[in-house]
CSV table of C-alpha atoms in Angstrom, one decimal:
chain,number,residue,atom,x,y,z
A,1,MET,CA,-10.9,-1.9,-7.7
A,2,HIS,CA,-13.4,-0.1,-9.9
A,3,LEU,CA,-13.3,3.6,-8.9
A,4,ASP,CA,-15.4,5.4,-11.5
A,5,LYS,CA,-16.6,5.1,-15.0
A,6,GLY,CA,-13.6,4.2,-17.1
A,7,ILE,CA,-10.9,4.0,-14.4
A,8,HIS,CA,-9.8,1.0,-12.3
A,9,MET,CA,-7.0,0.6,-9.8
A,10,LEU,CA,-5.3,-2.7,-10.4
A,11,GLN,CA,-3.7,-4.6,-7.5
A,12,LEU,CA,-0.7,-6.9,-8.2
A,13,SER,CA,0.6,-8.9,-5.2
A,14,SER,CA,3.7,-11.1,-5.2
A,15,THR,CA,6.6,-12.1,-2.9
A,16,ILE,CA,9.6,-9.9,-3.5
A,17,MET,CA,12.8,-10.0,-1.4
A,18,GLY,CA,11.2,-12.5,0.9
A,19,LYS,CA,8.1,-10.5,1.7
A,20,THR,CA,4.7,-10.0,0.1
A,21,GLU,CA,4.2,-6.7,-1.6
A,22,SER,CA,1.3,-5.1,-3.5
A,23,ILE,CA,1.6,-2.4,-6.1
A,24,TYR,CA,-1.2,-0.5,-7.8
A,25,PRO,CA,-1.0,0.3,-11.5
A,26,THR,CA,-4.1,2.0,-13.1
A,27,LEU,CA,-6.2,1.2,-16.2
A,28,ILE,CA,-8.2,4.0,-17.9
A,29,TRP,CA,-10.5,3.5,-20.9
A,30,ASP,CA,-13.2,5.0,-23.1
A,31,THR,CA,-14.7,3.7,-26.4
A,32,ASP,CA,-11.5,4.3,-28.3
A,33,ASN,CA,-8.6,4.0,-25.8
A,34,VAL,CA,-7.4,1.6,-23.2
A,35,ILE,CA,-4.5,3.1,-21.2
A,36,LEU,CA,-2.2,1.5,-18.7
A,37,VAL,CA,-0.4,3.7,-16.2
A,38,ASP,CA,2.9,2.0,-15.2
A,39,THR,CA,3.8,-1.6,-15.8
A,40,ALA,CA,5.1,-3.3,-12.6
A,41,TYR,CA,8.3,-5.2,-11.9
A,42,PRO,CA,10.1,-7.3,-14.4
A,43,GLY,CA,8.4,-10.7,-14.9
A,44,GLN,CA,5.0,-9.5,-13.7
A,45,LEU,CA,3.3,-9.6,-17.1
A,46,PRO,CA,1.2,-12.6,-16.1
A,47,LEU,CA,-0.1,-10.7,-13.1
A,48,LEU,CA,-1.0,-7.7,-15.2
A,49,GLN,CA,-2.7,-9.9,-17.8
A,50,GLU,CA,-4.8,-11.5,-15.1
A,51,ALA,CA,-5.7,-8.2,-13.4
A,52,ILE,CA,-6.7,-6.6,-16.7
A,53,LEU,CA,-8.7,-9.7,-17.8
A,54,LYS,CA,-10.8,-9.5,-14.6
A,55,ILE,CA,-12.0,-6.1,-15.7
A,56,GLY,CA,-13.1,-7.5,-19.1
A,57,PHE,CA,-10.2,-6.5,-21.3
A,58,THR,CA,-7.3,-8.4,-22.7
A,59,ILE,CA,-3.8,-6.8,-22.6
A,60,ASP,CA,-3.5,-6.8,-26.4
A,61,LYS,CA,-6.3,-4.1,-26.4
A,62,LEU,CA,-4.0,-1.5,-24.8
A,63,THR,CA,-3.6,1.6,-27.0
A,64,SER,CA,-1.2,3.6,-24.8
A,65,ILE,CA,1.1,3.2,-21.7
A,66,LEU,CA,1.8,6.2,-19.5
A,67,ILE,CA,4.9,6.0,-17.4
A,68,THR,CA,5.2,8.1,-14.3
A,69,HIS,CA,8.9,7.6,-13.9
A,70,GLN,CA,11.9,5.4,-14.5
A,71,ASP,CA,12.0,3.2,-11.4
A,72,LEU,CA,12.2,-0.6,-12.0
A,73,ASP,CA,8.9,-1.4,-10.4
A,74,HIS,CA,7.2,1.0,-12.9
A,75,ILE,CA,9.0,0.1,-16.1
A,76,GLY,CA,10.1,-3.5,-15.4
A,77,SER,CA,7.4,-5.2,-17.4
A,78,LEU,CA,7.2,-2.5,-20.1
A,79,PRO,CA,9.0,-4.5,-22.9
A,80,ASP,CA,6.9,-7.5,-22.2
A,81,VAL,CA,3.6,-5.5,-22.3
A,82,ILE,CA,4.6,-3.9,-25.6
A,83,GLN,CA,5.4,-7.3,-27.1
A,84,ALA,CA,2.0,-8.7,-25.9
A,85,CYS,CA,0.2,-5.8,-27.6
A,86,SER,CA,-0.2,-4.6,-31.2
A,87,SER,CA,2.5,-2.6,-32.9
A,88,ALA,CA,0.3,0.5,-32.7
A,89,ILE,CA,0.7,0.9,-28.9
A,90,GLN,CA,2.2,4.2,-27.8
A,91,VAL,CA,4.5,4.7,-24.8
A,92,LEU,CA,4.5,8.2,-23.3
A,93,ALA,CA,6.8,9.7,-20.6
A,94,SER,CA,8.5,12.9,-19.8
A,95,SER,CA,11.6,14.0,-21.7
A,96,ILE,CA,13.7,13.7,-18.6
A,97,GLU,CA,12.8,10.1,-17.9
A,98,LYS,CA,12.9,9.0,-21.6
A,99,PRO,CA,16.7,8.3,-21.9
A,100,TYR,CA,16.5,6.1,-18.7
A,101,ILE,CA,13.5,4.2,-19.9
A,102,GLN,CA,15.2,3.6,-23.3
A,103,GLY,CA,18.4,2.4,-21.7
A,104,GLU,CA,20.5,5.3,-23.0
A,105,LYS,CA,21.3,6.2,-19.4
A,106,GLN,CA,21.6,3.9,-16.3
A,107,LEU,CA,18.6,4.1,-14.0
A,108,ILE,CA,19.5,6.7,-11.4
A,109,LYS,CA,18.9,4.6,-8.4
A,110,LEU,CA,20.7,1.5,-9.7
A,111,THR,CA,24.2,2.5,-8.8
A,112,PRO,CA,26.7,-0.4,-8.3
A,113,GLU,CA,26.5,0.2,-4.6
A,114,ALA,CA,22.7,0.1,-4.6
A,115,ILE,CA,22.8,-3.1,-6.7
A,116,ALA,CA,25.2,-4.8,-4.3
A,117,GLN,CA,23.2,-3.8,-1.3
A,118,ALA,CA,20.0,-5.1,-2.9
A,119,VAL,CA,21.5,-8.5,-3.7
A,120,ASN,CA,23.2,-8.8,-0.3
A,121,SER,CA,19.9,-8.0,1.5
A,122,MET,CA,18.2,-11.0,0.0
A,123,PRO,CA,17.3,-13.7,2.5
A,124,GLU,CA,19.9,-16.5,2.9
A,125,SER,CA,17.3,-19.0,1.9
A,126,VAL,CA,17.2,-17.6,-1.6
A,127,PRO,CA,19.1,-19.9,-4.0
A,128,LEU,CA,22.3,-18.6,-5.5
A,129,GLU,CA,21.0,-18.8,-9.1
A,130,TRP,CA,18.1,-16.6,-8.1
A,131,LYS,CA,20.4,-14.0,-6.6
A,132,ASN,CA,22.6,-14.1,-9.7
A,133,ALA,CA,19.5,-13.6,-11.9
A,134,PHE,CA,18.3,-10.8,-9.8
A,135,GLN,CA,21.7,-9.1,-10.0
A,136,ARG,CA,21.7,-9.5,-13.8
A,137,THR,CA,18.3,-7.8,-14.0
A,138,LEU,CA,19.5,-4.9,-11.9
A,139,GLU,CA,22.7,-4.5,-14.0
A,140,ASN,CA,20.8,-4.8,-17.3
A,141,PRO,CA,17.3,-3.4,-16.6
A,142,PRO,CA,14.5,-3.7,-19.1
A,143,ARG,CA,14.4,-1.0,-21.8
A,144,ALA,CA,11.8,0.2,-24.3
A,145,VAL,CA,11.3,3.0,-26.8
A,146,VAL,CA,9.3,6.0,-25.6
A,147,ASP,CA,7.2,7.1,-28.6
A,148,SER,CA,5.9,10.4,-27.3
A,149,ILE,CA,7.0,13.0,-24.9
A,150,ILE,CA,4.6,14.3,-22.2
A,151,VAL,CA,5.0,17.9,-21.1
A,152,ALA,CA,4.0,18.9,-17.6
A,153,GLY,CA,0.7,20.7,-17.7
A,154,GLU,CA,-0.3,19.0,-20.9
A,155,GLU,CA,-3.8,17.6,-21.2
A,156,LEU,CA,-3.8,14.3,-23.1
A,157,PRO,CA,-6.9,14.0,-25.3
A,158,PHE,CA,-7.9,10.6,-24.0
A,159,CYS,CA,-10.7,9.4,-21.8
A,160,GLY,CA,-12.2,12.8,-21.1
A,161,GLY,CA,-8.8,14.4,-20.5
A,162,ILE,CA,-5.8,13.2,-18.5
A,163,VAL,CA,-3.6,16.1,-17.2
A,164,ALA,CA,0.2,15.5,-16.7
A,165,ILE,CA,1.4,17.2,-13.5
A,166,ASP,CA,5.1,17.9,-12.6
A,167,THR,CA,5.8,16.1,-9.4
A,168,ALA,CA,9.6,15.9,-9.8
A,169,GLY,CA,11.9,15.0,-6.9
A,170,HIS,CA,11.3,11.3,-6.4
A,171,THR,CA,13.0,11.2,-9.8
A,172,PRO,CA,14.0,14.2,-11.8
A,173,GLY,CA,11.2,13.9,-14.4
A,174,HIS,CA,8.4,12.3,-12.3
A,175,LEU,CA,4.9,12.9,-13.5
A,176,SER,CA,1.5,12.3,-11.9
A,177,PHE,CA,-1.7,12.1,-13.9
A,178,TYR,CA,-5.1,13.7,-13.1
A,179,HIS,CA,-8.1,12.0,-14.7
A,180,LYS,CA,-10.5,14.9,-15.2
A,181,PRO,CA,-13.9,13.0,-15.5
A,182,SER,CA,-13.4,11.2,-12.2
A,183,GLN,CA,-11.2,13.8,-10.4
A,184,ILE,CA,-8.8,11.0,-9.5
A,185,LEU,CA,-5.1,11.6,-9.1
A,186,ILE,CA,-2.7,8.8,-10.2
A,187,ALA,CA,0.2,9.9,-8.0
A,188,GLY,CA,2.8,7.3,-9.0
A,189,ASP,CA,5.4,7.6,-6.3
A,190,ALA,CA,4.8,11.3,-5.6
A,191,LEU,CA,2.7,10.2,-2.7
A,192,ARG,CA,2.4,7.0,-0.7
A,193,LEU,CA,-0.2,5.5,1.6
A,194,VAL,CA,1.0,3.9,4.9
A,195,SER,CA,-1.5,2.4,7.3
A,196,GLY,CA,-4.2,4.6,5.8
A,197,GLU,CA,-2.2,7.8,6.0
A,198,LEU,CA,-1.3,9.8,2.9
A,199,LEU,CA,2.4,10.8,3.1
A,200,ALA,CA,5.1,12.4,1.0
A,201,PRO,CA,7.5,10.0,-0.7
A,202,ASP,CA,10.0,8.3,1.4
A,203,PRO,CA,13.1,10.6,1.5
A,204,GLN,CA,15.5,7.6,1.2
A,205,TYR,CA,14.1,6.8,-2.2
A,206,CYS,CA,14.0,10.4,-3.5
A,207,CYS,CA,16.7,11.9,-5.7
A,208,ASP,CA,15.7,15.3,-4.2
A,209,PHE,CA,13.3,15.1,-1.3
A,210,ASN,CA,12.9,18.9,-0.9
A,211,MET,CA,12.0,19.1,-4.6
A,212,ALA,CA,9.6,16.2,-4.2
A,213,LYS,CA,7.8,17.8,-1.3
A,214,GLU,CA,7.7,21.3,-3.0
A,215,SER,CA,6.4,19.9,-6.3
A,216,LEU,CA,3.3,18.5,-4.5
A,217,ARG,CA,2.0,22.1,-4.5
A,218,ASN,CA,1.4,21.6,-8.2
A,219,LEU,CA,-1.3,19.1,-7.3
A,220,LEU,CA,-3.4,21.7,-5.4
A,221,THR,CA,-4.6,23.4,-8.6
A,222,TYR,CA,-6.9,20.4,-9.1
A,223,ASP,CA,-10.0,19.3,-7.2
A,224,ILE,CA,-8.9,15.8,-6.2
A,225,LYS,CA,-11.5,13.4,-5.0
A,226,LYS,CA,-9.3,10.2,-4.7
A,227,VAL,CA,-5.6,9.4,-4.9
A,228,ILE,CA,-4.1,6.2,-6.3
A,229,CYS,CA,-0.7,5.7,-4.7
A,230,PHE,CA,1.4,3.1,-6.5
A,231,HIS,CA,2.6,2.0,-3.1
A,232,GLY,CA,-0.4,1.8,-0.7
A,233,GLY,CA,-3.4,2.0,-2.9
A,234,LEU,CA,-6.4,4.2,-2.6
A,235,TYR,CA,-6.9,7.4,-0.5
A,236,GLU,CA,-10.1,9.4,-0.5
A,237,ASP,CA,-10.4,11.5,2.7
A,238,ASN,CA,-10.2,15.3,2.0
A,239,CYS,CA,-7.4,14.8,-0.5
A,240,ASN,CA,-6.6,18.5,-1.2
A,241,GLN,CA,-6.5,19.3,2.5
A,242,ARG,CA,-4.2,16.4,3.3
A,243,ILE,CA,-1.9,17.3,0.4
A,244,SER,CA,-1.7,20.9,1.6
A,245,GLU,CA,-0.8,19.6,5.0
A,246,ILE,CA,2.0,17.5,3.6
A,247,CYS,CA,3.4,20.5,1.7
A,248,LYS,CA,3.9,22.5,4.9
């Protein structure tokens, strides 16, 4: 969905764990930069390529990838995207998330117990070889080098200015991004959209839900016209007021 000059919300839909799910990465561009925010699940490079091509770009034109946080649905296709691009592409993330993205630390939410639960929750109709492949992916998640560290509060000098905002709690180093020209917030998983309602992140998927809720106050510094939620899509109804209500 084209939202404003130089910013487009991608929609990637596929069947995962027996149900159809859509996620919403973001593409931002100007005359010198084409930036992807988050890279979807492992194996979703073809979906990304197709979505980006519909806007008029090819994936090899990407210049930077911004990562909101370490979860598998955000970094899963990162190595494949890098391989599909030129060697000059830069991956940016927070210092806290970097060692997880690079595989120096195990992804926080992929504990042995969580992996076993995920595999066991797959429908019985799923073939055993698929379950085994899924388990191997969880036990050995994709990894990639983070080229540059983003500091919360930093304004990246791309596309009219993209401000990194500390929204820790869903994961310890979670960042959201504010695109200044369009006044659009790319929330990652700091916010979610459910049946049209903007909500705080789901507590069961947060490392520290109290922190996640408190850090949303950092968003209120900015005049937000629209919010892109990685899960749920676009919200555009009195965004600052609604975020303030969530913080209470």
